[in-house]
């Protein structure tokens, strides 16, 4: 049986992991399992940007996948970037095995607002479905409410759902 592995990266047993796992299992119809992988987070740090390379973290995540891994999603709390963008909420291999998401810019604290853990978890679920959708070969979706709709700003994430639209579900055989 293949699984989607959820890998907290330098996060100590987050209380929301069960909610995320349930969301992933419901969305993709695949059992999810939480586990730890050895990730050298300092190796992905770029001192010039004071951020972490999502691509370097992704490379470590997919280096030695478990034999039953269909997908691997890393979850971290650090600020991620790719060279051509100021920041990213996450990164995924298109039609590949791996993806990574960050909580850093999903928290209200980043924007100087009062903490709202439920909102942060909701945003995490949306971005996790978004990045995992890319690993199933989905491109950004033009449908406004679809989880695969592009998210440049956190407000974009708040406007969409954690569900895939009928066209995206159909494209990956979930309809």
Tab-separated table of N, CA and C in Angstrom:
chain	number	residue	atom	x	y	z
A	1	UNK	N	0.843	-1.188	0.000
A	1	UNK	CA	0.000	0.000	0.000
A	1	UNK	C	0.884	1.245	0.000
A	2	UNK	N	0.641	2.141	-0.923
A	2	UNK	CA	1.424	3.369	-0.953
A	2	UNK	C	0.849	4.400	0.009
A	3	UNK	N	1.702	5.304	0.450
A	3	UNK	CA	1.308	6.314	1.435
A	3	UNK	C	1.839	7.684	1.041
A	4	UNK	N	1.202	8.675	1.623
A	4	UNK	CA	1.744	10.035	1.586
A	4	UNK	C	2.410	10.260	2.938
A	5	UNK	N	3.688	10.542	2.915
A	5	UNK	CA	4.426	10.787	4.152
A	5	UNK	C	4.424	12.273	4.482
A	6	UNK	N	4.081	12.588	5.720
A	6	UNK	CA	4.116	13.952	6.226
A	6	UNK	C	5.320	14.059	7.152
A	7	UNK	N	6.221	14.964	6.840
A	7	UNK	CA	7.500	15.047	7.546
A	7	UNK	C	7.662	16.427	8.191
A	8	UNK	N	7.379	16.541	9.479
A	8	UNK	CA	7.670	17.810	10.164
A	8	UNK	C	9.187	18.007	10.210
A	9	UNK	N	9.624	19.178	9.811
A	9	UNK	CA	11.057	19.463	9.760
A	9	UNK	C	11.408	20.421	10.895
A	10	UNK	N	12.086	19.876	11.893
A	10	UNK	CA	12.478	20.645	13.078
A	10	UNK	C	11.265	21.247	13.773
A	11	UNK	N	10.155	20.513	13.794
A	11	UNK	CA	8.941	20.894	14.516
A	11	UNK	C	8.669	19.781	15.523
A	12	UNK	N	8.436	20.130	16.777
A	12	UNK	CA	8.216	19.126	17.815
A	12	UNK	C	6.743	18.760	17.931
A	13	UNK	N	6.372	17.598	17.438
A	13	UNK	CA	5.025	17.027	17.560
A	13	UNK	C	3.919	18.086	17.527
A	14	UNK	N	3.770	18.741	16.414
A	14	UNK	CA	2.728	19.775	16.347
A	14	UNK	C	1.333	19.172	16.533
A	15	UNK	N	0.496	19.858	17.320
A	15	UNK	CA	-0.845	19.356	17.629
A	15	UNK	C	-1.762	19.314	16.411
A	16	UNK	N	-1.421	20.044	15.369
A	16	UNK	CA	-2.280	20.109	14.185
A	16	UNK	C	-1.963	19.022	13.158
A	17	UNK	N	-0.978	18.195	13.413
A	17	UNK	CA	-0.571	17.195	12.422
A	17	UNK	C	-1.695	16.207	12.100
A	18	UNK	N	-2.490	15.845	13.097
A	18	UNK	CA	-3.608	14.934	12.857
A	18	UNK	C	-4.651	15.535	11.930
A	19	UNK	N	-4.922	16.829	12.111
A	19	UNK	CA	-5.882	17.511	11.219
A	19	UNK	C	-5.354	17.562	9.789
A	20	UNK	N	-4.063	17.835	9.650
A	20	UNK	CA	-3.466	17.882	8.316
A	20	UNK	C	-3.520	16.504	7.665
A	21	UNK	N	-3.185	15.473	8.435
A	21	UNK	CA	-3.206	14.111	7.884
A	21	UNK	C	-4.614	13.749	7.413
A	22	UNK	N	-5.622	14.063	8.206
A	22	UNK	CA	-7.005	13.753	7.827
A	22	UNK	C	-7.398	14.496	6.555
A	23	UNK	N	-6.993	15.748	6.436
A	23	UNK	CA	-7.297	16.537	5.235
A	23	UNK	C	-6.653	15.923	4.000
A	24	UNK	N	-5.394	15.524	4.118
A	24	UNK	CA	-4.671	14.926	2.988
A	24	UNK	C	-5.325	13.605	2.581
A	25	UNK	N	-5.646	12.769	3.562
A	25	UNK	CA	-6.269	11.476	3.254
A	25	UNK	C	-7.622	11.673	2.580
A	26	UNK	N	-8.411	12.613	3.084
A	26	UNK	CA	-9.739	12.878	2.501
A	26	UNK	C	-9.609	13.406	1.078
A	27	UNK	N	-8.679	14.309	0.861
A	27	UNK	CA	-8.547	14.952	-0.452
A	27	UNK	C	-8.042	13.983	-1.511
A	28	UNK	N	-7.015	13.208	-1.188
A	28	UNK	CA	-6.379	12.373	-2.205
A	28	UNK	C	-6.764	10.900	-2.117
A	29	UNK	N	-7.499	10.506	-1.076
A	29	UNK	CA	-7.922	9.114	-0.947
A	29	UNK	C	-6.764	8.157	-0.751
A	30	UNK	N	-5.700	8.637	-0.153
A	30	UNK	CA	-4.494	7.834	0.087
A	30	UNK	C	-4.138	7.961	1.562
A	31	UNK	N	-3.779	6.856	2.200
A	31	UNK	CA	-3.381	6.892	3.614
A	31	UNK	C	-2.136	7.764	3.778
A	32	UNK	N	-2.143	8.532	4.823
A	32	UNK	CA	-0.998	9.390	5.129
A	32	UNK	C	-0.376	8.928	6.442
A	33	UNK	N	0.902	9.118	6.545
A	33	UNK	CA	1.643	8.701	7.733
A	33	UNK	C	2.635	9.789	8.103
A	34	UNK	N	2.697	10.101	9.371
A	34	UNK	CA	3.655	11.085	9.857
A	34	UNK	C	4.949	10.369	10.226
A	35	UNK	N	6.062	10.926	9.854
A	35	UNK	CA	7.344	10.327	10.208
A	35	UNK	C	8.413	11.408	10.194
A	36	UNK	N	9.595	11.039	10.610
A	36	UNK	CA	10.694	11.999	10.598
A	36	UNK	C	11.771	11.523	9.626
A	37	UNK	N	12.354	12.460	8.936
A	37	UNK	CA	13.484	12.218	8.049
A	37	UNK	C	14.625	13.103	8.538
A	38	UNK	N	15.846	12.658	8.377
A	38	UNK	CA	16.965	13.532	8.756
A	38	UNK	C	17.139	14.652	7.725
A	39	UNK	N	16.802	15.851	8.109
A	39	UNK	CA	16.940	17.009	7.224
A	39	UNK	C	17.948	17.968	7.849
A	40	UNK	N	18.973	18.309	7.088
A	40	UNK	CA	19.992	19.263	7.533
A	40	UNK	C	19.524	20.664	7.145
A	41	UNK	N	18.715	21.254	8.007
A	41	UNK	CA	18.132	22.562	7.715
A	41	UNK	C	19.200	23.652	7.562
A	42	UNK	N	20.234	23.680	8.419
A	42	UNK	CA	21.269	24.715	8.231
A	42	UNK	C	21.925	24.655	6.849
A	43	UNK	N	21.991	23.485	6.230
A	43	UNK	CA	22.601	23.373	4.903
A	43	UNK	C	21.789	24.110	3.839
A	44	UNK	N	20.501	24.377	4.119
A	44	UNK	CA	19.640	25.067	3.154
A	44	UNK	C	19.555	26.575	3.421
A	45	UNK	N	20.252	27.032	4.464
A	45	UNK	CA	20.180	28.454	4.833
A	45	UNK	C	21.055	29.300	3.925
A	46	UNK	N	20.507	30.403	3.444
A	46	UNK	CA	21.244	31.373	2.634
A	46	UNK	C	21.410	32.639	3.462
A	47	UNK	N	22.629	32.902	3.989
A	47	UNK	CA	22.811	34.066	4.864
A	47	UNK	C	22.589	35.399	4.141
A	48	UNK	N	22.824	35.448	2.853
A	48	UNK	CA	22.617	36.695	2.117
A	48	UNK	C	21.141	37.080	2.073
A	49	UNK	N	20.265	36.092	2.062
A	49	UNK	CA	18.818	36.344	2.017
A	49	UNK	C	18.165	36.200	3.386
A	50	UNK	N	18.872	35.582	4.323
A	50	UNK	CA	18.313	35.255	5.637
A	50	UNK	C	17.048	34.395	5.488
A	51	UNK	N	17.109	33.486	4.542
A	51	UNK	CA	16.005	32.576	4.245
A	51	UNK	C	16.595	31.199	3.920
A	52	UNK	N	15.680	30.235	3.740
A	52	UNK	CA	16.076	28.858	3.448
A	52	UNK	C	15.637	28.477	2.034
A	53	UNK	N	16.499	27.809	1.328
A	53	UNK	CA	16.203	27.360	-0.032
A	53	UNK	C	15.229	26.178	0.021
A	54	UNK	N	14.045	26.394	-0.509
A	54	UNK	CA	13.070	25.292	-0.529
A	54	UNK	C	13.558	24.162	-1.426
A	55	UNK	N	14.292	24.505	-2.473
A	55	UNK	CA	14.793	23.470	-3.389
A	55	UNK	C	15.803	22.556	-2.698
A	56	UNK	N	16.666	23.139	-1.849
A	56	UNK	CA	17.654	22.309	-1.144
A	56	UNK	C	16.981	21.419	-0.092
A	57	UNK	N	15.941	21.927	0.552
A	57	UNK	CA	15.193	21.096	1.509
A	57	UNK	C	14.484	19.972	0.758
A	58	UNK	N	13.888	20.307	-0.370
A	58	UNK	CA	13.189	19.303	-1.183
A	58	UNK	C	14.138	18.196	-1.639
A	59	UNK	N	15.337	18.574	-2.034
A	59	UNK	CA	16.318	17.565	-2.459
A	59	UNK	C	16.603	16.567	-1.342
A	60	UNK	N	16.701	17.058	-0.105
A	60	UNK	CA	16.960	16.159	1.020
A	60	UNK	C	15.751	15.262	1.289
A	61	UNK	N	14.555	15.825	1.163
A	61	UNK	CA	13.333	15.046	1.432
A	61	UNK	C	13.197	13.847	0.502
A	62	UNK	N	13.577	14.035	-0.750
A	62	UNK	CA	13.331	12.984	-1.745
A	62	UNK	C	14.545	12.098	-1.980
A	63	UNK	N	15.633	12.340	-1.257
A	63	UNK	CA	16.877	11.602	-1.501
A	63	UNK	C	16.728	10.096	-1.270
A	64	UNK	N	16.049	9.705	-0.212
A	64	UNK	CA	15.899	8.287	0.126
A	64	UNK	C	14.471	8.013	0.588
A	65	UNK	N	13.515	8.034	-0.325
A	65	UNK	CA	12.117	7.847	0.096
A	65	UNK	C	11.853	6.413	0.554
A	66	UNK	N	10.932	6.233	1.506
A	66	UNK	CA	10.540	4.870	1.890
A	66	UNK	C	9.975	4.130	0.669
A	67	UNK	N	10.110	2.822	0.683
A	67	UNK	CA	9.686	2.022	-0.472
A	67	UNK	C	8.208	2.200	-0.788
A	68	UNK	N	7.380	2.449	0.234
A	68	UNK	CA	5.947	2.585	-0.001
A	68	UNK	C	5.494	4.046	-0.146
A	69	UNK	N	6.456	4.957	-0.300
A	69	UNK	CA	6.104	6.379	-0.402
A	69	UNK	C	5.571	6.700	-1.793
A	70	UNK	N	4.341	7.192	-1.827
A	70	UNK	CA	3.813	7.702	-3.098
A	70	UNK	C	4.156	9.188	-3.213
A	71	UNK	N	4.054	9.888	-2.091
A	71	UNK	CA	4.412	11.297	-2.029
A	71	UNK	C	5.019	11.582	-0.664
A	72	UNK	N	5.841	12.636	-0.602
A	72	UNK	CA	6.439	13.079	0.654
A	72	UNK	C	6.235	14.580	0.764
A	73	UNK	N	5.638	15.005	1.873
A	73	UNK	CA	5.410	16.431	2.105
A	73	UNK	C	6.176	16.851	3.351
A	74	UNK	N	7.145	17.731	3.183
A	74	UNK	CA	7.861	18.298	4.317
A	74	UNK	C	7.137	19.543	4.797
A	75	UNK	N	7.111	19.714	6.115
A	75	UNK	CA	6.472	20.885	6.716
A	75	UNK	C	7.492	21.543	7.635
A	76	UNK	N	7.766	22.801	7.370
A	76	UNK	CA	8.757	23.508	8.154
A	76	UNK	C	8.203	24.841	8.636
A	77	UNK	N	8.952	25.479	9.509
A	77	UNK	CA	8.530	26.768	10.073
A	77	UNK	C	9.438	27.904	9.600
A	78	UNK	N	10.378	27.601	8.721
A	78	UNK	CA	11.335	28.626	8.292
A	78	UNK	C	10.842	29.324	7.028
A	79	UNK	N	11.389	30.508	6.772
A	79	UNK	CA	11.019	31.303	5.603
A	79	UNK	C	11.707	30.726	4.366
A	80	UNK	N	10.920	30.348	3.374
A	80	UNK	CA	11.444	29.676	2.183
A	80	UNK	C	11.561	30.635	1.000
A	81	UNK	N	12.503	30.318	0.120
A	81	UNK	CA	12.639	31.083	-1.125
A	81	UNK	C	13.080	30.149	-2.243
A	82	UNK	N	12.852	30.625	-3.465
A	82	UNK	CA	13.528	30.114	-4.651
A	82	UNK	C	14.201	31.326	-5.281
A	83	UNK	N	15.267	31.143	-6.023
A	83	UNK	CA	16.063	32.294	-6.465
A	83	UNK	C	15.290	33.392	-7.200
A	84	UNK	N	14.268	33.061	-7.955
A	84	UNK	CA	13.586	34.088	-8.756
A	84	UNK	C	12.457	34.782	-8.002
A	85	UNK	N	12.151	34.360	-6.784
A	85	UNK	CA	11.053	34.970	-6.022
A	85	UNK	C	11.542	35.426	-4.644
A	86	UNK	N	10.865	36.432	-4.106
A	86	UNK	CA	11.198	36.953	-2.783
A	86	UNK	C	10.947	35.913	-1.707
A	87	UNK	N	9.881	35.164	-1.856
A	87	UNK	CA	9.533	34.101	-0.919
A	87	UNK	C	8.582	33.130	-1.602
A	88	UNK	N	8.418	31.967	-1.013
A	88	UNK	CA	7.402	31.011	-1.459
A	88	UNK	C	6.730	30.407	-0.223
A	89	UNK	N	5.464	30.055	-0.374
A	89	UNK	CA	4.763	29.325	0.688
A	89	UNK	C	5.161	27.849	0.643
A	90	UNK	N	5.575	27.390	-0.530
A	90	UNK	CA	5.974	26.005	-0.685
A	90	UNK	C	6.535	25.768	-2.066
A	91	UNK	N	7.012	24.560	-2.280
A	91	UNK	CA	7.550	24.168	-3.578
A	91	UNK	C	7.266	22.681	-3.762
A	92	UNK	N	7.045	22.278	-5.004
A	92	UNK	CA	6.772	20.871	-5.285
A	92	UNK	C	7.418	20.474	-6.597
A	93	UNK	N	7.654	19.186	-6.726
A	93	UNK	CA	8.092	18.624	-7.992
A	93	UNK	C	6.844	18.359	-8.823
A	94	UNK	N	6.753	18.948	-9.999
A	94	UNK	CA	5.607	18.681	-10.843
A	94	UNK	C	5.640	17.217	-11.281
A	95	UNK	N	4.590	16.495	-10.937
A	95	UNK	CA	4.466	15.068	-11.242
A	95	UNK	C	5.622	14.259	-10.641
A	96	UNK	N	6.076	14.693	-9.487
A	96	UNK	CA	7.167	14.000	-8.804
A	96	UNK	C	6.706	13.466	-7.464
A	97	UNK	N	7.639	13.183	-6.604
A	97	UNK	CA	7.289	12.572	-5.320
A	97	UNK	C	7.261	13.575	-4.174
A	98	UNK	N	7.977	14.708	-4.304
A	98	UNK	CA	8.173	15.545	-3.137
A	98	UNK	C	7.628	16.949	-3.199
A	99	UNK	N	7.319	17.468	-2.009
A	99	UNK	CA	6.868	18.845	-1.846
A	99	UNK	C	7.248	19.307	-0.451
A	100	UNK	N	7.336	20.613	-0.287
A	100	UNK	CA	7.609	21.194	1.021
A	100	UNK	C	6.749	22.445	1.172
A	101	UNK	N	6.249	22.678	2.380
A	101	UNK	CA	5.482	23.890	2.685
A	101	UNK	C	6.061	24.506	3.954
A	102	UNK	N	5.836	25.812	4.092
A	102	UNK	CA	6.317	26.524	5.271
A	102	UNK	C	5.169	27.209	5.995
A	103	UNK	N	5.238	27.161	7.318
A	103	UNK	CA	4.268	27.859	8.159
A	103	UNK	C	4.635	29.334	8.343
A	104	UNK	N	5.858	29.693	8.025
A	104	UNK	CA	6.392	31.003	8.385
A	104	UNK	C	5.468	32.160	7.992
A	105	UNK	N	5.052	32.206	6.757
A	105	UNK	CA	4.202	33.311	6.279
A	105	UNK	C	2.722	32.963	6.334
A	106	UNK	N	2.391	31.828	6.949
A	106	UNK	CA	0.984	31.455	7.130
A	106	UNK	C	0.464	31.912	8.486
A	107	UNK	N	1.373	32.324	9.350
A	107	UNK	CA	0.998	32.758	10.701
A	107	UNK	C	0.667	34.247	10.708
A	108	UNK	N	-0.375	34.614	11.432
A	108	UNK	CA	-0.741	36.025	11.566
A	108	UNK	C	0.395	36.853	12.141
A	109	UNK	N	1.184	36.252	13.018
A	109	UNK	CA	2.291	36.958	13.666
A	109	UNK	C	3.215	37.617	12.643
A	110	UNK	N	3.428	36.960	11.507
A	110	UNK	CA	4.310	37.501	10.471
A	110	UNK	C	3.800	38.856	9.974
A	111	UNK	N	2.476	39.043	10.010
A	111	UNK	CA	1.851	40.270	9.485
A	111	UNK	C	1.510	41.250	10.600
A	112	UNK	N	2.005	40.974	11.821
A	112	UNK	CA	1.760	41.878	12.943
A	112	UNK	C	0.353	41.777	13.500
A	113	UNK	N	-0.322	40.659	13.242
A	113	UNK	CA	-1.698	40.453	13.712
A	113	UNK	C	-1.710	39.455	14.868
A	114	UNK	N	-2.777	39.440	15.679
A	114	UNK	CA	-2.875	38.463	16.765
A	114	UNK	C	-2.858	37.029	16.218
A	115	UNK	N	-2.230	36.130	16.956
A	115	UNK	CA	-2.164	34.728	16.539
A	115	UNK	C	-3.562	34.141	16.388
A	116	UNK	N	-3.725	33.290	15.420
A	116	UNK	CA	-4.974	32.566	15.184
A	116	UNK	C	-4.560	31.179	14.690
A	117	UNK	N	-4.405	30.232	15.627
A	117	UNK	CA	-3.897	28.904	15.280
A	117	UNK	C	-4.815	28.173	14.302
A	118	UNK	N	-6.130	28.321	14.471
A	118	UNK	CA	-7.055	27.655	13.543
A	118	UNK	C	-6.880	28.175	12.120
A	119	UNK	N	-6.711	29.479	11.975
A	119	UNK	CA	-6.499	30.056	10.644
A	119	UNK	C	-5.176	29.574	10.056
A	120	UNK	N	-4.124	29.483	10.881
A	120	UNK	CA	-2.838	29.004	10.404
A	120	UNK	C	-2.945	27.553	9.913
A	121	UNK	N	-3.661	26.717	10.652
A	121	UNK	CA	-3.817	25.314	10.244
A	121	UNK	C	-4.639	25.226	8.955
A	122	UNK	N	-5.677	26.055	8.845
A	122	UNK	CA	-6.477	26.069	7.614
A	122	UNK	C	-5.609	26.460	6.419
A	123	UNK	N	-4.776	27.478	6.604
A	123	UNK	CA	-3.870	27.892	5.523
A	123	UNK	C	-2.881	26.773	5.196
A	124	UNK	N	-2.372	26.102	6.212
A	124	UNK	CA	-1.437	24.998	5.992
A	124	UNK	C	-2.096	23.877	5.190
A	125	UNK	N	-3.337	23.553	5.515
A	125	UNK	CA	-4.032	22.487	4.785
A	125	UNK	C	-4.199	22.880	3.318
A	126	UNK	N	-4.573	24.129	3.058
A	126	UNK	CA	-4.752	24.589	1.675
A	126	UNK	C	-3.437	24.519	0.899
A	127	UNK	N	-2.365	25.005	1.498
A	127	UNK	CA	-1.080	24.993	0.798
A	127	UNK	C	-0.521	23.583	0.656
A	128	UNK	N	-0.802	22.720	1.607
A	128	UNK	CA	-0.352	21.326	1.494
A	128	UNK	C	-1.082	20.624	0.356
A	129	UNK	N	-2.400	20.818	0.253
A	129	UNK	CA	-3.155	20.233	-0.863
A	129	UNK	C	-2.647	20.828	-2.178
A	130	UNK	N	-2.383	22.143	-2.180
A	130	UNK	CA	-1.864	22.817	-3.370
A	130	UNK	C	-0.551	22.172	-3.841
A	131	UNK	N	0.411	22.075	-2.944
A	131	UNK	CA	1.724	21.538	-3.346
A	131	UNK	C	1.634	20.053	-3.690
A	132	UNK	N	0.879	19.284	-2.922
A	132	UNK	CA	0.715	17.869	-3.278
A	132	UNK	C	0.001	17.726	-4.619
A	133	UNK	N	-0.922	18.622	-4.913
A	133	UNK	CA	-1.587	18.599	-6.225
A	133	UNK	C	-0.572	18.707	-7.352
A	134	UNK	N	0.430	19.562	-7.173
A	134	UNK	CA	1.487	19.658	-8.189
A	134	UNK	C	2.228	18.327	-8.337
A	135	UNK	N	2.452	17.629	-7.220
A	135	UNK	CA	3.163	16.345	-7.325
A	135	UNK	C	2.340	15.303	-8.087
A	136	UNK	N	1.033	15.523	-8.153
A	136	UNK	CA	0.181	14.628	-8.950
A	136	UNK	C	0.064	15.121	-10.397
A	137	UNK	N	0.831	16.158	-10.750
A	137	UNK	CA	0.861	16.641	-12.129
A	137	UNK	C	-0.076	17.799	-12.422
A	138	UNK	N	-0.742	18.332	-11.408
A	138	UNK	CA	-1.659	19.443	-11.638
A	138	UNK	C	-0.904	20.767	-11.738
A	139	UNK	N	-1.336	21.606	-12.694
A	139	UNK	CA	-0.822	22.966	-12.813
A	139	UNK	C	-1.739	23.889	-12.009
A	140	UNK	N	-1.381	25.171	-11.941
A	140	UNK	CA	-2.270	26.126	-11.278
A	140	UNK	C	-3.608	26.140	-11.985
A	141	UNK	N	-4.656	26.282	-11.203
A	141	UNK	CA	-6.025	26.211	-11.701
A	141	UNK	C	-6.614	27.625	-11.736
A	142	UNK	N	-7.364	27.922	-12.763
A	142	UNK	CA	-7.985	29.246	-12.907
A	142	UNK	C	-9.248	29.384	-12.058
A	143	UNK	N	-9.786	28.248	-11.591
A	143	UNK	CA	-11.010	28.318	-10.785
A	143	UNK	C	-10.692	28.926	-9.432
A	144	UNK	N	-11.391	29.994	-9.070
A	144	UNK	CA	-11.079	30.819	-7.911
A	144	UNK	C	-11.025	30.046	-6.592
A	145	UNK	N	-11.923	29.131	-6.351
A	145	UNK	CA	-11.976	28.447	-5.065
A	145	UNK	C	-11.125	27.200	-4.958
A	146	UNK	N	-10.536	26.775	-6.037
A	146	UNK	CA	-9.760	25.526	-6.048
A	146	UNK	C	-8.448	25.692	-5.273
A	147	UNK	N	-8.044	24.674	-4.561
A	147	UNK	CA	-6.775	24.708	-3.824
A	147	UNK	C	-5.586	24.897	-4.756
A	148	UNK	N	-5.727	24.552	-6.025
A	148	UNK	CA	-4.631	24.714	-6.984
A	148	UNK	C	-4.588	26.107	-7.594
A	149	UNK	N	-5.508	26.998	-7.192
A	149	UNK	CA	-5.431	28.388	-7.622
A	149	UNK	C	-4.135	28.976	-7.062
A	150	UNK	N	-3.445	29.787	-7.855
A	150	UNK	CA	-2.158	30.353	-7.427
A	150	UNK	C	-2.324	31.266	-6.213
A	151	UNK	N	-1.306	31.280	-5.354
A	151	UNK	CA	-1.328	32.108	-4.146
A	151	UNK	C	-0.049	32.928	-4.067
A	152	UNK	N	-0.158	34.190	-4.397
A	152	UNK	CA	0.994	35.076	-4.281
A	152	UNK	C	1.076	35.664	-2.872
A	153	UNK	N	-0.091	35.985	-2.333
A	153	UNK	CA	-0.162	36.592	-0.999
A	153	UNK	C	-1.023	35.719	-0.088
A	154	UNK	N	-0.861	35.879	1.220
A	154	UNK	CA	-1.628	35.082	2.172
A	154	UNK	C	-3.132	35.329	1.998
A	155	UNK	N	-3.497	36.519	1.568
A	155	UNK	CA	-4.913	36.800	1.319
A	155	UNK	C	-5.455	35.905	0.206
A	156	UNK	N	-4.613	35.563	-0.769
A	156	UNK	CA	-5.030	34.643	-1.832
A	156	UNK	C	-5.362	33.272	-1.238
A	157	UNK	N	-4.563	32.843	-0.283
A	157	UNK	CA	-4.810	31.550	0.366
A	157	UNK	C	-6.142	31.592	1.110
A	158	UNK	N	-6.391	32.704	1.791
A	158	UNK	CA	-7.634	32.816	2.569
A	158	UNK	C	-8.873	32.786	1.685
A	159	UNK	N	-8.728	33.150	0.418
A	159	UNK	CA	-9.882	33.210	-0.485
A	159	UNK	C	-10.232	31.850	-1.095
A	160	UNK	N	-9.327	30.912	-1.070
A	160	UNK	CA	-9.620	29.627	-1.711
A	160	UNK	C	-9.947	28.571	-0.660
A	161	UNK	N	-10.338	27.396	-1.118
A	161	UNK	CA	-10.673	26.312	-0.194
A	161	UNK	C	-9.521	25.302	-0.172
A	162	UNK	N	-9.626	24.300	0.670
A	162	UNK	CA	-8.620	23.235	0.659
A	162	UNK	C	-9.081	22.076	-0.215
A	163	UNK	N	-10.141	22.311	-0.972
A	163	UNK	CA	-10.678	21.281	-1.866
A	163	UNK	C	-10.163	21.500	-3.291
A	164	UNK	N	-10.077	20.413	-4.030
A	164	UNK	CA	-9.776	20.497	-5.448
A	164	UNK	C	-11.090	20.668	-6.206
A	165	UNK	N	-11.081	21.464	-7.261
A	165	UNK	CA	-12.288	21.657	-8.075
A	165	UNK	C	-12.572	20.364	-8.859
A	166	UNK	N	-13.755	20.230	-9.413
A	166	UNK	CA	-14.084	19.014	-10.175
A	166	UNK	C	-13.115	18.732	-11.324
A	167	UNK	N	-12.649	19.764	-12.024
A	167	UNK	CA	-11.712	19.537	-13.134
A	167	UNK	C	-10.380	18.981	-12.634
A	168	UNK	N	-9.866	19.533	-11.532
A	168	UNK	CA	-8.590	19.032	-10.980
A	168	UNK	C	-8.765	17.622	-10.426
A	169	UNK	N	-9.888	17.380	-9.739
A	169	UNK	CA	-10.140	16.030	-9.227
A	169	UNK	C	-10.195	15.032	-10.382
A	170	UNK	N	-10.875	15.405	-11.434
A	170	UNK	CA	-11.004	14.533	-12.593
A	170	UNK	C	-9.637	14.278	-13.248
A	171	UNK	N	-8.811	15.329	-13.309
A	171	UNK	CA	-7.498	15.212	-13.964
A	171	UNK	C	-6.588	14.196	-13.278
A	172	UNK	N	-6.778	14.001	-11.962
A	172	UNK	CA	-5.922	13.025	-11.265
A	172	UNK	C	-6.696	11.770	-10.860
A	173	UNK	N	-7.857	11.601	-11.490
A	173	UNK	CA	-8.603	10.361	-11.303
A	173	UNK	C	-9.365	10.240	-10.005
A	174	UNK	N	-9.752	11.386	-9.408
A	174	UNK	CA	-10.497	11.349	-8.145
A	174	UNK	C	-11.982	11.592	-8.322
A	175	UNK	N	-12.424	11.910	-9.521
A	175	UNK	CA	-13.839	12.253	-9.727
A	175	UNK	C	-14.720	11.025	-9.685
